[in-house]
């Protein structure tokens, strides 16, 4: 399996995605009228997605409403009460994001793993950055978008996670590193 490697820099409320030293995408979150929102930019600094984060108490689900630059709206929704699995349907494709032990996340496309994101900072080449491994470059935008959704509201990249028990996280049946 040959994967492409990217790095993500997290500073305050901004995430920047790099291929070597070239910035490809970035996202910036903010609070507006008591709600969290985020804007997602391409390499030309043009907004290509707007995301709003809401917790729906009556359904006990976290919902990220994503609107693209053409006005098309989709939702990334937590699929379990632990908020460790999220899913979204885009153009008849189901993407799933799973949160694993050791600050890792996996992205699946119709059930097949397409990306792994490592926030552990244990890799010496990524001591101050988040590592993103990807099978195909065409899935880079959606993988970074899904990861960006989960980071809305998180300022400190080396801070403690909200989930205290590693047993509550999803098993990583296919670790890449």
PDB file of C-alpha atoms in Angstrom:
ATOM      1  CA  UNK A   1       0.000   0.000   0.000  1.00  0.00           C
ATOM      2  CA  UNK A   2       1.483   3.314  -1.068  1.00  0.00           C
ATOM      3  CA  UNK A   3       0.237   6.396   0.741  1.00  0.00           C
ATOM      4  CA  UNK A   4       0.851  10.098   0.321  1.00  0.00           C
ATOM      5  CA  UNK A   5       1.925  12.038   3.406  1.00  0.00           C
ATOM      6  CA  UNK A   6       0.713  15.532   4.313  1.00  0.00           C
ATOM      7  CA  UNK A   7       1.115  17.653   7.423  1.00  0.00           C
ATOM      8  CA  UNK A   8      -1.369  19.796   9.307  1.00  0.00           C
ATOM      9  CA  UNK A   9      -0.350  22.741  11.451  1.00  0.00           C
ATOM     10  CA  UNK A  10      -2.769  23.667  14.262  1.00  0.00           C
ATOM     11  CA  UNK A  11      -2.361  27.152  15.745  1.00  0.00           C
ATOM     12  CA  UNK A  12      -5.152  28.573  17.917  1.00  0.00           C
ATOM     13  CA  UNK A  13      -8.294  28.474  15.739  1.00  0.00           C
ATOM     14  CA  UNK A  14      -6.565  27.759  12.393  1.00  0.00           C
ATOM     15  CA  UNK A  15      -5.641  24.521  10.645  1.00  0.00           C
ATOM     16  CA  UNK A  16      -3.306  24.619   7.632  1.00  0.00           C
ATOM     17  CA  UNK A  17      -2.712  21.584   5.402  1.00  0.00           C
ATOM     18  CA  UNK A  18       0.673  21.292   3.692  1.00  0.00           C
ATOM     19  CA  UNK A  19       2.213  19.143   0.966  1.00  0.00           C
ATOM     20  CA  UNK A  20       5.911  19.593   1.795  1.00  0.00           C
ATOM     21  CA  UNK A  21       5.933  23.386   2.391  1.00  0.00           C
ATOM     22  CA  UNK A  22       3.086  24.393   0.047  1.00  0.00           C
ATOM     23  CA  UNK A  23      -0.172  25.269   1.816  1.00  0.00           C
ATOM     24  CA  UNK A  24      -3.047  23.478   0.044  1.00  0.00           C
ATOM     25  CA  UNK A  25      -6.049  24.121   2.314  1.00  0.00           C
ATOM     26  CA  UNK A  26      -6.823  25.886   5.540  1.00  0.00           C
ATOM     27  CA  UNK A  27      -9.756  26.201   7.883  1.00  0.00           C
ATOM     28  CA  UNK A  28     -10.531  28.761  10.528  1.00  0.00           C
ATOM     29  CA  UNK A  29     -13.175  28.416  13.216  1.00  0.00           C
ATOM     30  CA  UNK A  30     -14.932  31.191  15.114  1.00  0.00           C
ATOM     31  CA  UNK A  31     -17.862  31.809  17.428  1.00  0.00           C
ATOM     32  CA  UNK A  32     -20.778  33.798  16.039  1.00  0.00           C
ATOM     33  CA  UNK A  33     -23.985  34.525  17.956  1.00  0.00           C
ATOM     34  CA  UNK A  34     -23.145  31.796  20.475  1.00  0.00           C
ATOM     35  CA  UNK A  35     -22.640  29.122  17.795  1.00  0.00           C
ATOM     36  CA  UNK A  36     -19.422  27.696  16.416  1.00  0.00           C
ATOM     37  CA  UNK A  37     -18.713  28.119  12.722  1.00  0.00           C
ATOM     38  CA  UNK A  38     -15.800  27.481  10.396  1.00  0.00           C
ATOM     39  CA  UNK A  39     -14.670  28.582   6.962  1.00  0.00           C
ATOM     40  CA  UNK A  40     -12.666  26.256   4.733  1.00  0.00           C
ATOM     41  CA  UNK A  41     -10.290  27.813   2.168  1.00  0.00           C
ATOM     42  CA  UNK A  42      -8.488  26.480  -0.911  1.00  0.00           C
ATOM     43  CA  UNK A  43      -4.889  27.395  -1.823  1.00  0.00           C
ATOM     44  CA  UNK A  44      -6.069  30.676  -3.404  1.00  0.00           C
ATOM     45  CA  UNK A  45      -7.642  31.653  -0.027  1.00  0.00           C
ATOM     46  CA  UNK A  46     -11.147  31.360  -1.540  1.00  0.00           C
ATOM     47  CA  UNK A  47     -13.865  30.054   0.797  1.00  0.00           C
ATOM     48  CA  UNK A  48     -15.077  26.706  -0.529  1.00  0.00           C
ATOM     49  CA  UNK A  49     -17.055  25.490   2.521  1.00  0.00           C
ATOM     50  CA  UNK A  50     -18.825  27.016   5.490  1.00  0.00           C
ATOM     51  CA  UNK A  51     -19.446  24.745   8.483  1.00  0.00           C
ATOM     52  CA  UNK A  52     -21.651  25.265  11.527  1.00  0.00           C
ATOM     53  CA  UNK A  53     -21.426  23.024  14.590  1.00  0.00           C
ATOM     54  CA  UNK A  54     -24.498  22.252  16.680  1.00  0.00           C
ATOM     55  CA  UNK A  55     -25.366  19.770  19.370  1.00  0.00           C
ATOM     56  CA  UNK A  56     -28.929  18.478  18.973  1.00  0.00           C
ATOM     57  CA  UNK A  57     -29.998  17.680  22.525  1.00  0.00           C
ATOM     58  CA  UNK A  58     -33.241  15.926  21.633  1.00  0.00           C
ATOM     59  CA  UNK A  59     -31.339  13.450  19.441  1.00  0.00           C
ATOM     60  CA  UNK A  60     -28.142  13.510  21.540  1.00  0.00           C
ATOM     61  CA  UNK A  61     -26.084  13.992  18.353  1.00  0.00           C
ATOM     62  CA  UNK A  62     -23.366  16.373  17.226  1.00  0.00           C
ATOM     63  CA  UNK A  63     -24.193  17.783  13.779  1.00  0.00           C
ATOM     64  CA  UNK A  64     -21.889  19.715  11.450  1.00  0.00           C
ATOM     65  CA  UNK A  65     -23.842  21.455   8.693  1.00  0.00           C
ATOM     66  CA  UNK A  66     -21.583  21.916   5.653  1.00  0.00           C
ATOM     67  CA  UNK A  67     -22.467  24.317   2.855  1.00  0.00           C
ATOM     68  CA  UNK A  68     -20.248  24.419  -0.239  1.00  0.00           C
ATOM     69  CA  UNK A  69     -19.589  27.466  -2.437  1.00  0.00           C
ATOM     70  CA  UNK A  70     -22.483  26.407  -4.719  1.00  0.00           C
ATOM     71  CA  UNK A  71     -24.986  26.450  -1.838  1.00  0.00           C
ATOM     72  CA  UNK A  72     -25.285  22.649  -1.518  1.00  0.00           C
ATOM     73  CA  UNK A  73     -25.822  21.630   2.109  1.00  0.00           C
ATOM     74  CA  UNK A  74     -24.823  18.292   3.682  1.00  0.00           C
ATOM     75  CA  UNK A  75     -24.452  17.157   7.283  1.00  0.00           C
ATOM     76  CA  UNK A  76     -21.726  15.283   9.139  1.00  0.00           C
ATOM     77  CA  UNK A  77     -23.553  13.545  12.010  1.00  0.00           C
ATOM     78  CA  UNK A  78     -22.327  11.615  15.043  1.00  0.00           C
ATOM     79  CA  UNK A  79     -23.543   8.051  14.730  1.00  0.00           C
ATOM     80  CA  UNK A  80     -23.161   6.948  18.364  1.00  0.00           C
ATOM     81  CA  UNK A  81     -23.636   8.439  21.824  1.00  0.00           C
ATOM     82  CA  UNK A  82     -19.860   8.373  22.480  1.00  0.00           C
ATOM     83  CA  UNK A  83     -19.326  10.689  19.472  1.00  0.00           C
ATOM     84  CA  UNK A  84     -16.519   8.473  18.124  1.00  0.00           C
ATOM     85  CA  UNK A  85     -18.078   7.689  14.729  1.00  0.00           C
ATOM     86  CA  UNK A  86     -19.330  10.332  12.283  1.00  0.00           C
ATOM     87  CA  UNK A  87     -20.852   9.851   8.825  1.00  0.00           C
ATOM     88  CA  UNK A  88     -21.773  12.010   5.831  1.00  0.00           C
ATOM     89  CA  UNK A  89     -23.207  11.261   2.377  1.00  0.00           C
ATOM     90  CA  UNK A  90     -21.713  13.266  -0.505  1.00  0.00           C
ATOM     91  CA  UNK A  91     -22.635  12.558  -4.142  1.00  0.00           C
ATOM     92  CA  UNK A  92     -23.898   9.032  -3.333  1.00  0.00           C
ATOM     93  CA  UNK A  93     -20.681   8.246  -1.410  1.00  0.00           C
ATOM     94  CA  UNK A  94     -20.726   7.580   2.335  1.00  0.00           C
ATOM     95  CA  UNK A  95     -17.734   8.893   4.262  1.00  0.00           C
ATOM     96  CA  UNK A  96     -17.174   7.786   7.821  1.00  0.00           C
ATOM     97  CA  UNK A  97     -14.759   9.220  10.379  1.00  0.00           C
ATOM     98  CA  UNK A  98     -13.704   7.094  13.378  1.00  0.00           C
ATOM     99  CA  UNK A  99     -11.827   8.307  16.438  1.00  0.00           C
ATOM    100  CA  UNK A 100      -9.252   5.779  17.735  1.00  0.00           C
ATOM    101  CA  UNK A 101      -6.827   5.306  20.606  1.00  0.00           C
ATOM    102  CA  UNK A 102      -3.571   7.288  20.708  1.00  0.00           C
ATOM    103  CA  UNK A 103      -5.083  10.395  19.059  1.00  0.00           C
ATOM    104  CA  UNK A 104      -5.610   8.725  15.681  1.00  0.00           C
ATOM    105  CA  UNK A 105      -8.560   9.107  13.331  1.00  0.00           C
ATOM    106  CA  UNK A 106      -9.472   7.141  10.208  1.00  0.00           C
ATOM    107  CA  UNK A 107     -11.543   8.215   7.213  1.00  0.00           C
ATOM    108  CA  UNK A 108     -13.512   5.587   5.292  1.00  0.00           C
ATOM    109  CA  UNK A 109     -15.122   5.886   1.856  1.00  0.00           C
ATOM    110  CA  UNK A 110     -17.979   3.389   1.341  1.00  0.00           C
ATOM    111  CA  UNK A 111     -16.383   1.168   4.002  1.00  0.00           C
ATOM    112  CA  UNK A 112     -12.789   1.282   2.693  1.00  0.00           C
ATOM    113  CA  UNK A 113     -10.115   3.137   4.660  1.00  0.00           C
ATOM    114  CA  UNK A 114      -8.756   6.080   2.635  1.00  0.00           C
ATOM    115  CA  UNK A 115      -6.928   8.162   5.246  1.00  0.00           C
ATOM    116  CA  UNK A 116      -5.386   8.083   8.698  1.00  0.00           C
ATOM    117  CA  UNK A 117      -4.719  11.172  10.799  1.00  0.00           C
ATOM    118  CA  UNK A 118      -2.200  10.979  13.645  1.00  0.00           C
ATOM    119  CA  UNK A 119      -2.186  13.685  16.316  1.00  0.00           C
ATOM    120  CA  UNK A 120       0.098  11.854  18.726  1.00  0.00           C
ATOM    121  CA  UNK A 121       3.215  13.903  17.802  1.00  0.00           C
ATOM    122  CA  UNK A 122       5.304  10.774  18.401  1.00  0.00           C
ATOM    123  CA  UNK A 123       6.714  10.621  14.853  1.00  0.00           C
ATOM    124  CA  UNK A 124       9.989  12.607  14.877  1.00  0.00           C
ATOM    125  CA  UNK A 125       9.242  14.049  11.431  1.00  0.00           C
ATOM    126  CA  UNK A 126       5.933  15.420  12.736  1.00  0.00           C
ATOM    127  CA  UNK A 127       6.893  16.602  16.232  1.00  0.00           C
ATOM    128  CA  UNK A 128       4.952  19.861  15.910  1.00  0.00           C
ATOM    129  CA  UNK A 129       2.490  18.887  13.203  1.00  0.00           C
ATOM    130  CA  UNK A 130      -0.352  16.476  12.643  1.00  0.00           C
ATOM    131  CA  UNK A 131       0.371  13.679  10.167  1.00  0.00           C
ATOM    132  CA  UNK A 132      -2.161  12.850   7.431  1.00  0.00           C
ATOM    133  CA  UNK A 133      -1.660   9.674   5.379  1.00  0.00           C
ATOM    134  CA  UNK A 134      -3.839   9.323   2.307  1.00  0.00           C
ATOM    135  CA  UNK A 135      -4.311   6.634  -0.336  1.00  0.00           C
ATOM    136  CA  UNK A 136      -5.428   8.914  -3.186  1.00  0.00           C
ATOM    137  CA  UNK A 137      -4.964  12.655  -3.636  1.00  0.00           C
ATOM    138  CA  UNK A 138      -8.558  13.051  -4.879  1.00  0.00           C
ATOM    139  CA  UNK A 139      -9.763  12.368  -1.308  1.00  0.00           C
ATOM    140  CA  UNK A 140      -7.560  15.050   0.277  1.00  0.00           C
ATOM    141  CA  UNK A 141     -10.182  17.808   0.351  1.00  0.00           C
ATOM    142  CA  UNK A 142     -12.925  15.710   1.987  1.00  0.00           C
ATOM    143  CA  UNK A 143     -10.505  14.099   4.476  1.00  0.00           C
ATOM    144  CA  UNK A 144      -9.214  17.494   5.634  1.00  0.00           C
ATOM    145  CA  UNK A 145     -12.745  18.908   5.726  1.00  0.00           C
ATOM    146  CA  UNK A 146     -13.989  16.085   7.971  1.00  0.00           C
ATOM    147  CA  UNK A 147     -10.992  16.433  10.297  1.00  0.00           C
ATOM    148  CA  UNK A 148     -11.491  20.221  10.390  1.00  0.00           C
ATOM    149  CA  UNK A 149     -15.087  19.739  11.522  1.00  0.00           C
ATOM    150  CA  UNK A 150     -13.955  17.794  14.582  1.00  0.00           C
ATOM    151  CA  UNK A 151     -11.389  20.460  15.475  1.00  0.00           C
ATOM    152  CA  UNK A 152     -13.937  23.325  15.603  1.00  0.00           C
ATOM    153  CA  UNK A 153     -13.688  24.915  19.020  1.00  0.00           C
ATOM    154  CA  UNK A 154     -10.367  23.280  19.913  1.00  0.00           C
ATOM    155  CA  UNK A 155      -7.567  25.778  20.517  1.00  0.00           C
ATOM    156  CA  UNK A 156      -4.725  23.850  22.136  1.00  0.00           C
ATOM    157  CA  UNK A 157      -3.389  21.138  19.831  1.00  0.00           C
ATOM    158  CA  UNK A 158      -1.534  19.300  22.596  1.00  0.00           C
ATOM    159  CA  UNK A 159      -4.345  19.630  25.124  1.00  0.00           C
ATOM    160  CA  UNK A 160      -6.073  16.740  26.840  1.00  0.00           C
ATOM    161  CA  UNK A 161      -8.935  15.087  25.029  1.00  0.00           C
ATOM    162  CA  UNK A 162     -12.444  15.274  26.403  1.00  0.00           C
ATOM    163  CA  UNK A 163     -12.813  11.484  26.407  1.00  0.00           C
ATOM    164  CA  UNK A 164     -10.887  10.243  29.445  1.00  0.00           C
ATOM    165  CA  UNK A 165     -11.181   6.511  28.870  1.00  0.00           C
ATOM    166  CA  UNK A 166      -9.364   5.026  25.870  1.00  0.00           C
ATOM    167  CA  UNK A 167     -11.804   2.084  26.136  1.00  0.00           C
ATOM    168  CA  UNK A 168     -14.582   4.352  24.850  1.00  0.00           C
ATOM    169  CA  UNK A 169     -12.769   4.976  21.544  1.00  0.00           C
ATOM    170  CA  UNK A 170     -13.103   2.903  18.382  1.00  0.00           C
ATOM    171  CA  UNK A 171     -10.598   0.098  17.714  1.00  0.00           C
ATOM    172  CA  UNK A 172      -8.166   0.785  14.865  1.00  0.00           C
ATOM    173  CA  UNK A 173      -8.362  -2.542  13.021  1.00  0.00           C
ATOM    174  CA  UNK A 174      -6.108  -1.363  10.166  1.00  0.00           C
ATOM    175  CA  UNK A 175      -3.384   0.923  11.605  1.00  0.00           C
ATOM    176  CA  UNK A 176      -1.108   2.359   8.939  1.00  0.00           C
ATOM    177  CA  UNK A 177       1.802   3.312  11.136  1.00  0.00           C
TER     178      UNK A 177
END
